mmCIF file with all atom_site columns, C-alpha atoms in Angstrom:
data_model
loop_
_atom_site.group_PDB
_atom_site.id
_atom_site.type_symbol
_atom_site.label_atom_id
_atom_site.label_alt_id
_atom_site.label_comp_id
_atom_site.label_asym_id
_atom_site.label_entity_id
_atom_site.label_seq_id
_atom_site.pdbx_PDB_ins_code
_atom_site.Cartn_x
_atom_site.Cartn_y
_atom_site.Cartn_z
_atom_site.occupancy
_atom_site.B_iso_or_equiv
_atom_site.pdbx_formal_charge
_atom_site.auth_seq_id
_atom_site.auth_comp_id
_atom_site.auth_asym_id
_atom_site.auth_atom_id
_atom_site.pdbx_PDB_model_num
ATOM 1  C CA . MET A 1 1  ? 79.929  71.534  128.630 1.00 0.00 ? 494 MET A CA 1
ATOM 2  C CA . ALA A 1 2  ? 81.766  73.273  125.798 1.00 0.00 ? 495 ALA A CA 1
ATOM 3  C CA . LYS A 1 3  ? 85.463  74.002  126.195 1.00 0.00 ? 496 LYS A CA 1
ATOM 4  C CA . THR A 1 4  ? 86.435  77.688  126.465 1.00 0.00 ? 497 THR A CA 1
ATOM 5  C CA . LEU A 1 5  ? 89.970  79.000  125.918 1.00 0.00 ? 498 LEU A CA 1
ATOM 6  C CA . THR A 1 6  ? 91.546  82.438  126.315 1.00 0.00 ? 499 THR A CA 1
ATOM 7  C CA . GLY A 1 7  ? 94.417  83.582  124.124 1.00 0.00 ? 500 GLY A CA 1
ATOM 8  C CA . ILE A 1 8  ? 95.926  86.254  121.895 1.00 0.00 ? 501 ILE A CA 1
ATOM 9  C CA . VAL A 1 9  ? 94.943  86.800  118.247 1.00 0.00 ? 502 VAL A CA 1
ATOM 10 C CA . THR A 1 10 ? 98.041  86.247  116.086 1.00 0.00 ? 503 THR A CA 1
ATOM 11 C CA . SER A 1 11 ? 96.409  86.487  112.639 1.00 0.00 ? 504 SER A CA 1
ATOM 12 C CA . ASP A 1 12 ? 93.254  88.041  111.195 1.00 0.00 ? 505 ASP A CA 1
ATOM 13 C CA . VAL A 1 13 ? 94.118  87.933  107.485 1.00 0.00 ? 506 VAL A CA 1
ATOM 14 C CA . ALA A 1 14 ? 91.485  85.390  106.431 1.00 0.00 ? 507 ALA A CA 1
ATOM 15 C CA . ASP A 1 15 ? 87.858  86.453  106.069 1.00 0.00 ? 508 ASP A CA 1
ATOM 16 C CA . LYS A 1 16 ? 85.757  85.563  109.170 1.00 0.00 ? 509 LYS A CA 1
ATOM 17 C CA . THR A 1 17 ? 88.652  83.556  110.638 1.00 0.00 ? 510 THR A CA 1
ATOM 18 C CA . ILE A 1 18 ? 91.170  84.404  113.351 1.00 0.00 ? 511 ILE A CA 1
ATOM 19 C CA . THR A 1 19 ? 94.152  82.439  114.610 1.00 0.00 ? 512 THR A CA 1
ATOM 20 C CA . VAL A 1 20 ? 94.360  82.399  118.398 1.00 0.00 ? 513 VAL A CA 1
ATOM 21 C CA . THR A 1 21 ? 97.515  81.369  120.270 1.00 0.00 ? 514 THR A CA 1
ATOM 22 C CA . VAL A 1 22 ? 96.764  79.881  123.697 1.00 0.00 ? 515 VAL A CA 1
ATOM 23 C CA . THR A 1 23 ? 99.666  79.602  126.164 1.00 0.00 ? 516 THR A CA 1
ATOM 24 C CA . SER A 1 24 ? 99.382  77.127  129.030 1.00 0.00 ? 517 SER A CA 1
ATOM 25 C CA . ARG A 1 25 ? 101.664 75.742  131.735 1.00 0.00 ? 518 ARG A CA 1
ATOM 26 C CA . GLU A 1 26 ? 102.070 71.973  131.938 1.00 0.00 ? 519 GLU A CA 1
ATOM 27 C CA . THR A 1 27 ? 103.989 69.693  134.279 1.00 0.00 ? 520 THR A CA 1
ATOM 28 C CA . HIS A 1 28 ? 106.181 66.907  132.936 1.00 0.00 ? 521 HIS A CA 1
ATOM 29 C CA . PRO A 1 29 ? 104.717 63.540  134.036 1.00 0.00 ? 522 PRO A CA 1
ATOM 30 C CA . ILE A 1 30 ? 108.051 62.023  135.119 1.00 0.00 ? 523 ILE A CA 1
ATOM 31 C CA . TYR A 1 31 ? 110.374 64.907  136.013 1.00 0.00 ? 524 TYR A CA 1
ATOM 32 C CA . GLY A 1 32 ? 107.793 67.259  137.526 1.00 0.00 ? 525 GLY A CA 1
ATOM 33 C CA . LYS A 1 33 ? 109.260 70.316  135.802 1.00 0.00 ? 526 LYS A CA 1
ATOM 34 C CA . GLN A 1 34 ? 106.822 72.937  134.526 1.00 0.00 ? 527 GLN A CA 1
ATOM 35 C CA . TYR A 1 35 ? 107.066 74.271  130.985 1.00 0.00 ? 528 TYR A CA 1
ATOM 36 C CA . SER A 1 36 ? 104.940 76.481  128.757 1.00 0.00 ? 529 SER A CA 1
ATOM 37 C CA . VAL A 1 37 ? 103.107 75.174  125.710 1.00 0.00 ? 530 VAL A CA 1
ATOM 38 C CA . ASN A 1 38 ? 101.762 77.303  122.841 1.00 0.00 ? 531 ASN A CA 1
ATOM 39 C CA . ARG A 1 39 ? 98.857  75.971  120.792 1.00 0.00 ? 532 ARG A CA 1
ATOM 40 C CA . LYS A 1 40 ? 97.220  77.633  117.798 1.00 0.00 ? 533 LYS A CA 1
ATOM 41 C CA . TYR A 1 41 ? 93.491  77.401  117.110 1.00 0.00 ? 534 TYR A CA 1
ATOM 42 C CA . ALA A 1 42 ? 91.518  78.669  114.120 1.00 0.00 ? 535 ALA A CA 1
ATOM 43 C CA . ALA A 1 43 ? 88.318  80.335  115.300 1.00 0.00 ? 536 ALA A CA 1
ATOM 44 C CA . HIS A 1 44 ? 85.263  81.659  113.473 1.00 0.00 ? 537 HIS A CA 1
ATOM 45 C CA . ASP A 1 45 ? 84.795  85.445  113.755 1.00 0.00 ? 538 ASP A CA 1
ATOM 46 C CA . GLU A 1 46 ? 81.481  86.259  112.050 1.00 0.00 ? 539 GLU A CA 1
ATOM 47 C CA . LYS A 1 47 ? 81.809  90.070  112.213 1.00 0.00 ? 540 LYS A CA 1
ATOM 48 C CA . ASN A 1 48 ? 85.606  90.321  111.707 1.00 0.00 ? 541 ASN A CA 1
ATOM 49 C CA . ALA A 1 49 ? 85.723  92.173  115.045 1.00 0.00 ? 542 ALA A CA 1
ATOM 50 C CA . ALA A 1 50 ? 88.972  90.817  116.491 1.00 0.00 ? 543 ALA A CA 1
ATOM 51 C CA . LYS A 1 51 ? 92.313  92.268  115.398 1.00 0.00 ? 544 LYS A CA 1
ATOM 52 C CA . ILE A 1 52 ? 95.932  91.183  115.936 1.00 0.00 ? 545 ILE A CA 1
ATOM 53 C CA . GLY A 1 53 ? 97.006  91.504  119.567 1.00 0.00 ? 546 GLY A CA 1
ATOM 54 C CA . ASP A 1 54 ? 93.498  91.349  121.058 1.00 0.00 ? 547 ASP A CA 1
ATOM 55 C CA . LYS A 1 55 ? 92.942  89.043  124.031 1.00 0.00 ? 548 LYS A CA 1
ATOM 56 C CA . VAL A 1 56 ? 89.906  86.901  123.207 1.00 0.00 ? 549 VAL A CA 1
ATOM 57 C CA . THR A 1 57 ? 87.849  84.018  124.565 1.00 0.00 ? 550 THR A CA 1
ATOM 58 C CA . ILE A 1 58 ? 86.871  81.247  122.144 1.00 0.00 ? 551 ILE A CA 1
ATOM 59 C CA . ILE A 1 59 ? 84.345  78.451  122.679 1.00 0.00 ? 552 ILE A CA 1
ATOM 60 C CA . GLU A 1 60 ? 84.133  74.979  121.173 1.00 0.00 ? 553 GLU A CA 1
ATOM 61 C CA . SER A 1 61 ? 81.362  74.599  118.580 1.00 0.00 ? 554 SER A CA 1
ATOM 62 C CA . ARG A 1 62 ? 80.315  72.375  115.725 1.00 0.00 ? 555 ARG A CA 1
ATOM 63 C CA . PRO A 1 63 ? 82.937  71.917  112.964 1.00 0.00 ? 556 PRO A CA 1
ATOM 64 C CA . ILE A 1 64 ? 82.733  74.910  110.640 1.00 0.00 ? 557 ILE A CA 1
ATOM 65 C CA . SER A 1 65 ? 85.510  73.758  108.305 1.00 0.00 ? 558 SER A CA 1
ATOM 66 C CA . LYS A 1 66 ? 88.401  71.296  108.303 1.00 0.00 ? 559 LYS A CA 1
ATOM 67 C CA . ARG A 1 67 ? 90.406  73.294  110.886 1.00 0.00 ? 560 ARG A CA 1
ATOM 68 C CA . LYS A 1 68 ? 87.789  75.547  112.508 1.00 0.00 ? 561 LYS A CA 1
ATOM 69 C CA . LYS A 1 69 ? 86.058  74.019  115.518 1.00 0.00 ? 562 LYS A CA 1
ATOM 70 C CA . PHE A 1 70 ? 85.956  77.122  117.732 1.00 0.00 ? 563 PHE A CA 1
ATOM 71 C CA . THR A 1 71 ? 83.899  80.333  117.627 1.00 0.00 ? 564 THR A CA 1
ATOM 72 C CA . LEU A 1 72 ? 84.777  83.765  119.010 1.00 0.00 ? 565 LEU A CA 1
ATOM 73 C CA . LEU A 1 73 ? 82.863  84.267  122.270 1.00 0.00 ? 566 LEU A CA 1
ATOM 74 C CA . GLU A 1 74 ? 84.085  87.701  123.352 1.00 0.00 ? 567 GLU A CA 1
ATOM 75 C CA . ILE A 1 75 ? 86.949  90.164  123.063 1.00 0.00 ? 568 ILE A CA 1
ATOM 76 C CA . VAL A 1 76 ? 88.353  90.443  126.582 1.00 0.00 ? 569 VAL A CA 1
ATOM 77 C CA . GLU A 1 77 ? 90.880  93.217  125.918 1.00 0.00 ? 570 GLU A CA 1
ATOM 78 C CA . LYS A 1 78 ? 91.559  95.267  122.784 1.00 0.00 ? 571 LYS A CA 1
ATOM 79 C CA . SER A 1 79 ? 95.123  95.689  121.544 1.00 0.00 ? 572 SER A CA 1
ATOM 80 C CA . ARG A 1 80 ? 96.746  99.019  122.315 1.00 0.00 ? 573 ARG A CA 1
ATOM 81 C CA . GLY A 1 81 ? 98.543  99.034  118.951 1.00 0.00 ? 574 GLY A CA 1
ATOM 82 C CA . SER A 1 82 ? 102.058 98.158  117.969 1.00 0.00 ? 575 SER A CA 1
ATOM 83 C CA . ILE A 1 83 ? 105.207 100.261 118.006 1.00 0.00 ? 576 ILE A CA 1
ATOM 84 C CA . GLU A 1 84 ? 107.300 100.388 114.852 1.00 0.00 ? 577 GLU A CA 1
ATOM 85 C CA . ILE A 1 85 ? 111.021 100.995 115.265 1.00 0.00 ? 578 ILE A CA 1
ATOM 86 C CA . ASN A 1 86 ? 112.643 102.972 112.499 1.00 0.00 ? 579 ASN A CA 1
ATOM 87 C CA . ASP A 1 87 ? 116.090 101.609 111.560 1.00 0.00 ? 580 ASP A CA 1
ATOM 88 C CA . GLU A 1 88 ? 116.978 104.557 109.348 1.00 0.00 ? 581 GLU A CA 1
ATOM 89 C CA . VAL A 1 89 ? 119.642 106.717 110.983 1.00 0.00 ? 582 VAL A CA 1
ATOM 90 C CA . GLU A 1 90 ? 120.948 109.883 109.369 1.00 0.00 ? 583 GLU A CA 1
ATOM 91 C CA . VAL A 1 91 ? 124.664 110.512 109.793 1.00 0.00 ? 584 VAL A CA 1
#
């Protein structure tokens, strides 16, 4: 069974490649405290469909390059866009 992960696209600059950040909660083996862990995966996006901020599902596949071992399965939720704050203030 191939591993599937869900995360947020943090980069789509490269051609046919996206960087997906997957956040998970883990428990410390000795102390029992929970903490969050962020991991980045390079995934193959054949149609360049995913953009920054999209929530996507990636699936494990054959090695495509040195770092790419995942392929884009589906875009779960499209990004609603980003808000730019203007620092220029007229006095």
